[in-house]
XYZ file of C-alpha atoms in Angstrom:
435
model
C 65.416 115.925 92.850
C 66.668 114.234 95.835
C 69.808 113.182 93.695
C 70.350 117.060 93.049
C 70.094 117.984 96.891
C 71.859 115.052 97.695
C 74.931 116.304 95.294
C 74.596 119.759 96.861
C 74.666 118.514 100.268
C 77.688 116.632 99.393
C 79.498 119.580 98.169
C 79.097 121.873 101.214
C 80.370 118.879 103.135
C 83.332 118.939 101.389
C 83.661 122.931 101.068
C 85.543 122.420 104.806
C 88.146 120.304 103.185
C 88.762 123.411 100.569
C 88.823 126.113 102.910
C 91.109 123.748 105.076
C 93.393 124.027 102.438
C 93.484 127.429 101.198
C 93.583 128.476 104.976
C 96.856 126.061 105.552
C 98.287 128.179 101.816
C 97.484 131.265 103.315
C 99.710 130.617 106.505
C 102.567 129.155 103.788
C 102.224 132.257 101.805
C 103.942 133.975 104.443
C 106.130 131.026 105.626
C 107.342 130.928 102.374
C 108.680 134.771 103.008
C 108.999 135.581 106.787
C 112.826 135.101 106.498
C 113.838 137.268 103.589
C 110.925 139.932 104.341
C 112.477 139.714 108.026
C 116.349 139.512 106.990
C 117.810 141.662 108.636
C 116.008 141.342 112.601
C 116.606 137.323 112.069
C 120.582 138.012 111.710
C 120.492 140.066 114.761
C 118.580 138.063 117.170
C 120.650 134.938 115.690
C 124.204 137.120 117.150
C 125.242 139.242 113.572
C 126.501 142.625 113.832
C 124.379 144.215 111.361
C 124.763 148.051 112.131
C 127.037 148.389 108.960
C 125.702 147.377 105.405
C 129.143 147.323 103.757
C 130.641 145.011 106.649
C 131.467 141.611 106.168
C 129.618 140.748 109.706
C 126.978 142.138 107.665
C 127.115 140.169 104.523
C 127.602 136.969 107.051
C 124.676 137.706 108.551
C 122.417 137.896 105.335
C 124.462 134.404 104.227
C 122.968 133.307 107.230
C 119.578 134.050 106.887
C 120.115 132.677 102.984
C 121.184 128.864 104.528
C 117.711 129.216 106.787
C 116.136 129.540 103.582
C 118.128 127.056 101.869
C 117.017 124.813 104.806
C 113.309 124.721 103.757
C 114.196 123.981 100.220
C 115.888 120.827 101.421
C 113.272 119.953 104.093
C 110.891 120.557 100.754
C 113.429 118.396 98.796
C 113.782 115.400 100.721
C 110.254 114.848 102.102
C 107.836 115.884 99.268
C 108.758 112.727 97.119
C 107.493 110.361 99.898
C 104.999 112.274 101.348
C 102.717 111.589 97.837
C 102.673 107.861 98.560
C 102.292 108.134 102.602
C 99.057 110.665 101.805
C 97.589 107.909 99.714
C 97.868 105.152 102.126
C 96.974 106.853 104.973
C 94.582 109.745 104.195
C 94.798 113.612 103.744
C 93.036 114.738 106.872
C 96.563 113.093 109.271
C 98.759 114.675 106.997
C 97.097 118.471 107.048
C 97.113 117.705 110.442
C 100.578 117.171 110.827
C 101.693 119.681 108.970
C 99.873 122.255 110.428
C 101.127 121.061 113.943
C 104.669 121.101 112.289
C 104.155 124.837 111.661
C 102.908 125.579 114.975
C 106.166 124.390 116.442
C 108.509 125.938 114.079
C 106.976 128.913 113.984
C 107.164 129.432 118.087
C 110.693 128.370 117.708
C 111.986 131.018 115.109
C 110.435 133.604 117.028
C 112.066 132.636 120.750
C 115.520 131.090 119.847
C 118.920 133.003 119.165
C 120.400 130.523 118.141
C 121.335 129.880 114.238
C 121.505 126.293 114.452
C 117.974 125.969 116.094
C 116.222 128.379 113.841
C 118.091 125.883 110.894
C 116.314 123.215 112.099
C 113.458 124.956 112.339
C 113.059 126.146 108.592
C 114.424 122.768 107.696
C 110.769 121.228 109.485
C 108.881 123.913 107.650
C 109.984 123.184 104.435
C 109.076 118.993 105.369
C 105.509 120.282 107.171
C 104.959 121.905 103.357
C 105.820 119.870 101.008
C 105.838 116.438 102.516
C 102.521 116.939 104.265
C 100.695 120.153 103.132
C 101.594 119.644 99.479
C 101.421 115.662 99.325
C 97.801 115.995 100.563
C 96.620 119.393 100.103
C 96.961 119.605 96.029
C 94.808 116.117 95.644
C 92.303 116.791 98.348
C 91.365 120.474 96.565
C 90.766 118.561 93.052
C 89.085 115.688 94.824
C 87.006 117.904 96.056
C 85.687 120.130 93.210
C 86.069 117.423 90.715
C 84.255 119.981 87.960
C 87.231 121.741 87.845
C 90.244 120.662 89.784
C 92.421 122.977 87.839
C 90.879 125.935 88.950
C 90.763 123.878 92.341
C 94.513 124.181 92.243
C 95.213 127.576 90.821
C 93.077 128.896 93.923
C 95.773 127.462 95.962
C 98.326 130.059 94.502
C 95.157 132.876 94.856
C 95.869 132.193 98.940
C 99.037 132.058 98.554
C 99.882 135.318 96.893
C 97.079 136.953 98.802
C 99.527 137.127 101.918
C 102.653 137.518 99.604
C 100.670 140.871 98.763
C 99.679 142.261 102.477
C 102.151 140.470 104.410
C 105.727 142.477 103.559
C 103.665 145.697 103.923
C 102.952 144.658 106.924
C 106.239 143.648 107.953
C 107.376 147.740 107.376
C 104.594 148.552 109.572
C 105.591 146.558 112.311
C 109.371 147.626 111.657
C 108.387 150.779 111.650
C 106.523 150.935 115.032
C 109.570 148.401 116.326
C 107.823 145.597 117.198
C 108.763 143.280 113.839
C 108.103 139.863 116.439
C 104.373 140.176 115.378
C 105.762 138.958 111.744
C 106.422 136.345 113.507
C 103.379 136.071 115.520
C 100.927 136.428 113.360
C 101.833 133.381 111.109
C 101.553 131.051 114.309
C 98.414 131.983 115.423
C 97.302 130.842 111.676
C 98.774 127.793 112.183
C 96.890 127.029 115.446
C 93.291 127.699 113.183
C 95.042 125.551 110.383
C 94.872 122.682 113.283
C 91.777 123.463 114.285
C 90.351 123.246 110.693
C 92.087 120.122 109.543
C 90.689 118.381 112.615
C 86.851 119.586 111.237
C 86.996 119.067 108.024
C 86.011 115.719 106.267
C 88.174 114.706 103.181
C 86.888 113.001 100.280
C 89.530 110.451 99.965
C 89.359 109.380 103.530
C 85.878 109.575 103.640
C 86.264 106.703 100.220
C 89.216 105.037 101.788
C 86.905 104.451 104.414
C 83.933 103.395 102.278
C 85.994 100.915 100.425
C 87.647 99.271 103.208
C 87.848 95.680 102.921
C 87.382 95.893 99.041
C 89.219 96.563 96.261
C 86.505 98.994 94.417
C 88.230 102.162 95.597
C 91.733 101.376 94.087
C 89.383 99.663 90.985
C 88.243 102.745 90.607
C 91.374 105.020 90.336
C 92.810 102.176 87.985
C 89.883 102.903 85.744
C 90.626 106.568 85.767
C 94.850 106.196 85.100
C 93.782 103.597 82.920
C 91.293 105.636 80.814
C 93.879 108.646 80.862
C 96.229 106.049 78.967
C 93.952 104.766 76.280
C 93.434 108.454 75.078
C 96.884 108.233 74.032
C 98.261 107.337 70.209
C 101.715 106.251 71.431
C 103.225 106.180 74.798
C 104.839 109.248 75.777
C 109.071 108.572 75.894
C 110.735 108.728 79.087
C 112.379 112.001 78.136
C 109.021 113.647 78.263
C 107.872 112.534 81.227
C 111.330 113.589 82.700
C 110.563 116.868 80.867
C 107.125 117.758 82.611
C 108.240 116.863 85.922
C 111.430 118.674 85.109
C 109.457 122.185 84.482
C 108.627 122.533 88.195
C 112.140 122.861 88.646
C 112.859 125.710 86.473
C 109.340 127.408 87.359
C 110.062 127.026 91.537
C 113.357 128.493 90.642
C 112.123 131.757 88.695
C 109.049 132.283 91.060
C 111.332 131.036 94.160
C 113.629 133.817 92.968
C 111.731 136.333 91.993
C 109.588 136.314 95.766
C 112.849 136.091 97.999
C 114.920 138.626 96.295
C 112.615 141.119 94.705
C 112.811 143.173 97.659
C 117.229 143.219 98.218
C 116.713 143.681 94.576
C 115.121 146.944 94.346
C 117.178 148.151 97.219
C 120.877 147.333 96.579
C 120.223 147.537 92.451
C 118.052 149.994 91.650
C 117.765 152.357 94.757
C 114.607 152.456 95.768
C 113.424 153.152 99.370
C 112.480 150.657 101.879
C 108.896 150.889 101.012
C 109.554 151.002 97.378
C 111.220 147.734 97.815
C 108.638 146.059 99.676
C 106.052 147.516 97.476
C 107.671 145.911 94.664
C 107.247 142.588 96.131
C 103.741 143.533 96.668
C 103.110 144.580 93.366
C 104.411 140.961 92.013
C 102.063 139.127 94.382
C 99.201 141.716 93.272
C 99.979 140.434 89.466
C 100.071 136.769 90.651
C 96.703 136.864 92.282
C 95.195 138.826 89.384
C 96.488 135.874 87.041
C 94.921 133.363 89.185
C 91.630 134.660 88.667
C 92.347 135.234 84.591
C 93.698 131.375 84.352
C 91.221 130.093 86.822
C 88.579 131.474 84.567
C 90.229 130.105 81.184
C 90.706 126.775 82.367
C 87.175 126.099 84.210
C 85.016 128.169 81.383
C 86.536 128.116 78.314
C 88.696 125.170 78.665
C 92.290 125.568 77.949
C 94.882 123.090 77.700
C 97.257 123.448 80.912
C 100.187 122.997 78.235
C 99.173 126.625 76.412
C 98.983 128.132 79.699
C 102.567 127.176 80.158
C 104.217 127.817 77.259
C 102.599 131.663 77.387
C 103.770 131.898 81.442
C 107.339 130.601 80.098
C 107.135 133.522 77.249
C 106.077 136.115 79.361
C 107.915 135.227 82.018
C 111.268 135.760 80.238
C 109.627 139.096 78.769
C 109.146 140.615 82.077
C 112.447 139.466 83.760
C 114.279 141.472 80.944
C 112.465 144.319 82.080
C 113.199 144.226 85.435
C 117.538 143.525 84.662
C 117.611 146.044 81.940
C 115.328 148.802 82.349
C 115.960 150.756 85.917
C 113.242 153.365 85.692
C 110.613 152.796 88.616
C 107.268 153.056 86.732
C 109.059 150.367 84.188
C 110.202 147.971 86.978
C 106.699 148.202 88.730
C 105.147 146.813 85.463
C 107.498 144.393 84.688
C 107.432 143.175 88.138
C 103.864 143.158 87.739
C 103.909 140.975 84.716
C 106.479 138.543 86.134
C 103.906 138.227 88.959
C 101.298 137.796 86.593
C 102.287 134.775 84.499
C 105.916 133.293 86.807
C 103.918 133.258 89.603
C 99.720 132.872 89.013
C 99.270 129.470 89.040
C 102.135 128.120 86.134
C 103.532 126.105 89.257
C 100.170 124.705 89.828
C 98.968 124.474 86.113
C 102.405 122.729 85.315
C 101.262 119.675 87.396
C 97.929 119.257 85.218
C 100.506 118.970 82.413
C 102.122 116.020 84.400
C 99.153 114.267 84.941
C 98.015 114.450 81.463
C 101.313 112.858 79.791
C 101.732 110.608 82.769
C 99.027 109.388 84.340
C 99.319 107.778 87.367
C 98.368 108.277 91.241
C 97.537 111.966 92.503
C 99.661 111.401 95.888
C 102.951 109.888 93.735
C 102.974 112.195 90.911
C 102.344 115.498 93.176
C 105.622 113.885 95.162
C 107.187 113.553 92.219
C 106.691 116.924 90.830
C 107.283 118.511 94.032
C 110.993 116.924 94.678
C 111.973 118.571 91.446
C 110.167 122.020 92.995
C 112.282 121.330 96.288
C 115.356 120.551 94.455
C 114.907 124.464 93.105
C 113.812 125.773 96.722
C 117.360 124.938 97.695
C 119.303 125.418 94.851
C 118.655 129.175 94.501
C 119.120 130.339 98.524
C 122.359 128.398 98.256
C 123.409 130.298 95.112
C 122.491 133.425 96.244
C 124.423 133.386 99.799
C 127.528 131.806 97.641
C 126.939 134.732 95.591
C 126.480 137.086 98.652
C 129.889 136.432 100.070
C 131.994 136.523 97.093
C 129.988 139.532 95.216
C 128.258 141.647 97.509
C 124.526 141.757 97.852
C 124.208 143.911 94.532
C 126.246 142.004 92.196
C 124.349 138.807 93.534
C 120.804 139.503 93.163
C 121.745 141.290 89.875
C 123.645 137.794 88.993
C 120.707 135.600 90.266
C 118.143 137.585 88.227
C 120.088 136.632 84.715
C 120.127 133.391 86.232
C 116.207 133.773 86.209
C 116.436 134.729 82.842
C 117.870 131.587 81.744
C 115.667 129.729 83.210
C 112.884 131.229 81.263
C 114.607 130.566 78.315
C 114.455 126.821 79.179
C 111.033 126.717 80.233
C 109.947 128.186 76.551
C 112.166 125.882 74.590
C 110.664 122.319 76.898
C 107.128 124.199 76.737
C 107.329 124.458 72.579
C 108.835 120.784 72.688
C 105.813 119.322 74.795
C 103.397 121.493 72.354
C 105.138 119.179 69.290
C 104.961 116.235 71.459
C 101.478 116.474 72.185
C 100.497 116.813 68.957
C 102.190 113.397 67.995
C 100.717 111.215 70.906
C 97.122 112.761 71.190
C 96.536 113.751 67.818
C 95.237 116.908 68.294
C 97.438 120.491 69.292
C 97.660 121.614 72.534
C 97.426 125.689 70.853
């Protein structure tokens, strides 16, 4: 008995850490869209003339707001691959810290400053306070904390996530509407300042062992054990193409989900004519499919235990289903449920579920393969913003998000054909299929 309360006692101790977490994804869910949901009011307060749609002042100025979001994929890019090994030396709770403080600061300064270059460097920080401190310790401390089931841990990180991808571009027409679109802005710092607040509260398991095992070597013993007994279930060693391969999927999936969330919205408008709140209901409709899959794969992972590898070669199959949908079928009802369905299985979790997939055919530290992973993620988070305003000022805003959605497409089509590889290589080094 007291071993049971004492296990119970433990977990609400840690429960802080989770809710930490999920609170600092909530904020990012929005970070991760307040410059394409806010497009055109960030061109204007940076100096564009954006009174006529067909102008090139006007294409400039949504260029512009495409390099701002370029900017976070490279501040995602650069930092994320370090920021695994400096969250296992020095603890999650200083990096969650950091990162939150990071948003506070960026957050105040894209909502004051006219000035391009300034709100550049801005995004840039966001995109390092994300990935090279939110992601580097956020993703371990949520599995290191519900240890039962640290991939449903980690798929509840995309449930907060697409929970303000869902509410927040509604909310951005509201506040449009009633002209005062600054609370977009707003609202996302004053959820940094209780991110702050909570990392500063919350106890972490690994610092909390770090701590423990100072002065010994039993805490890095015991994660030894663990890569170590990860390796022995293994028939043959997985080749280096493989491991390239898994790491290599979080490129193509950032780029399809990266995509699909930043140019949904300029999608229905300039392609397939809907309204304003069409549009944005559209990007609300994929977020409302992502969170819905979250809670479906959450459930098959935890309960009926499903190999993270099936998960992704269905997401990859689906995916490609539903992005033909959206390209080549332009009826409204049609585009809502393909939308729906790319939600659903591009964006519920296959990010997330994708790095279970690393850790099982390369085992090695939490903090260095999440880095890993994540650089190949940032890699995409710049790519496709730089694409897009390349395609922006030679095409048009029409012909490029119609251009950057077969892009998508292909994409997909990679993801399956790596996915049905890794199903034929996992058969070979664990002896057993992944289906």
């Amino acid at each position: 008995m007291p071993d049971g309360r004492d296990e119970k006692m433990k977990a609400k101790k840690y429960l802080w850490s989770i809710i930490c977490v999920y609170m600092c994804y909530l904020t990012h869910g929005i970070q991760a869209i307040i410059l394409s949901q806010n497009n055109i009011n960030f061109a204007k307060q940076w100096g564009f003339d954006m009174g006529t749609p067909d102008s090139s002042a006007y294409a400039a100025g949504l260029a512009a707001v495409s390099s701002a979001v370029a900017a976070v994929g490279l501040g995602k890019f650069i930092s994320v691959w370090i920021g695994g090994e400096v969250s296992d030396r020095v603890g999650r709770k200083k990096m969650m810290i950091a990162g939150a403080a990071l948003y506070v600061v960026c957050f105040a300064g894209l909502m004051t400053t006219g000035n391009q270059t300034i709100a550049l460097v801005c995004a840039f920080i966001t995109g390092v306070a994300t990935s090279g401190f939110w992601d580097a310790a956020g993703y371990p401390a949520v599995q290191e904390a519900y240890p039962a089931a640290p991939g449903a841990a980690l798929i509840g990180i995309k449930f907060f996530v697409s929970l303000s991808g869902m509410v927040y571009p509604l909310f951005v027409v509201k506040m449009a509407d009633a002209g005062n679109w600054k609370m977009n802005v707003i609202l996302p710092l004053v959820m940094s300042v209780v991110c702050v607040v909570l990392a500063v509260i919350a106890p972490f398991v690994y610092d909390d062992q770090k701590k423990a095992a100072s002065g010994s070597e039993k805490g890095q013993d015991a994660v030894a054990a663990e890569i170590q007994a990860a390796k022995d279930r293994m028939l043959v060693k997985p080749s280096m193409f493989v491991k390239f391969l898994v790491m290599f999927y979080s490129f193509l999936c950032m780029a399809i989900m990266y995509g699909a969330q930043q140019y949904t919205k300029a999608f229905g408008l300039s392609v397939c004519g809907l309204t304003e709140m069409q549009s944005a209901g559209m990007t609300s409709i994929y977020t409302v499919g992502s969170i819905l899959a979250v809670l479906f794969w959450a459930f098959m992972m935890a309960k009926l235990k499903w190999n993270p590898l099936k998960i992704v070669l269905i997401d990859s199959i689906m995916t490609a289903v539903a992005l033909a949908g959206v390209l080549f079928i332009h009826q409204v009802a049609i585009i809502y449920v393909a939308i729906a369905l790319l939600g659903f299985f591009a964006a519920g979790g296959a990010l997330q579920t994708g790095l279970g997939v690393v850790q099982m055919f390369n085992p090695g530290p939490k903090g260095r393969n999440t880095g890993i992973y994540y650089t190949f993620m940032g890699a995409a988070s710049y790519t496709i913003p730089v694409v897009a305003g390349q395609l922006t000022k030679a095409s048009g805003e029409s012909s490029a998000v119609y251009t950057l959605m077969v892009m998508l497409l292909v994409f997909a089509g990679l993801a399956i054909a790596s996915s049905l590889f890794l199903v034929t290589q996992h058969k070979k080094i664990f002896g057993e299929s992944a289906l």
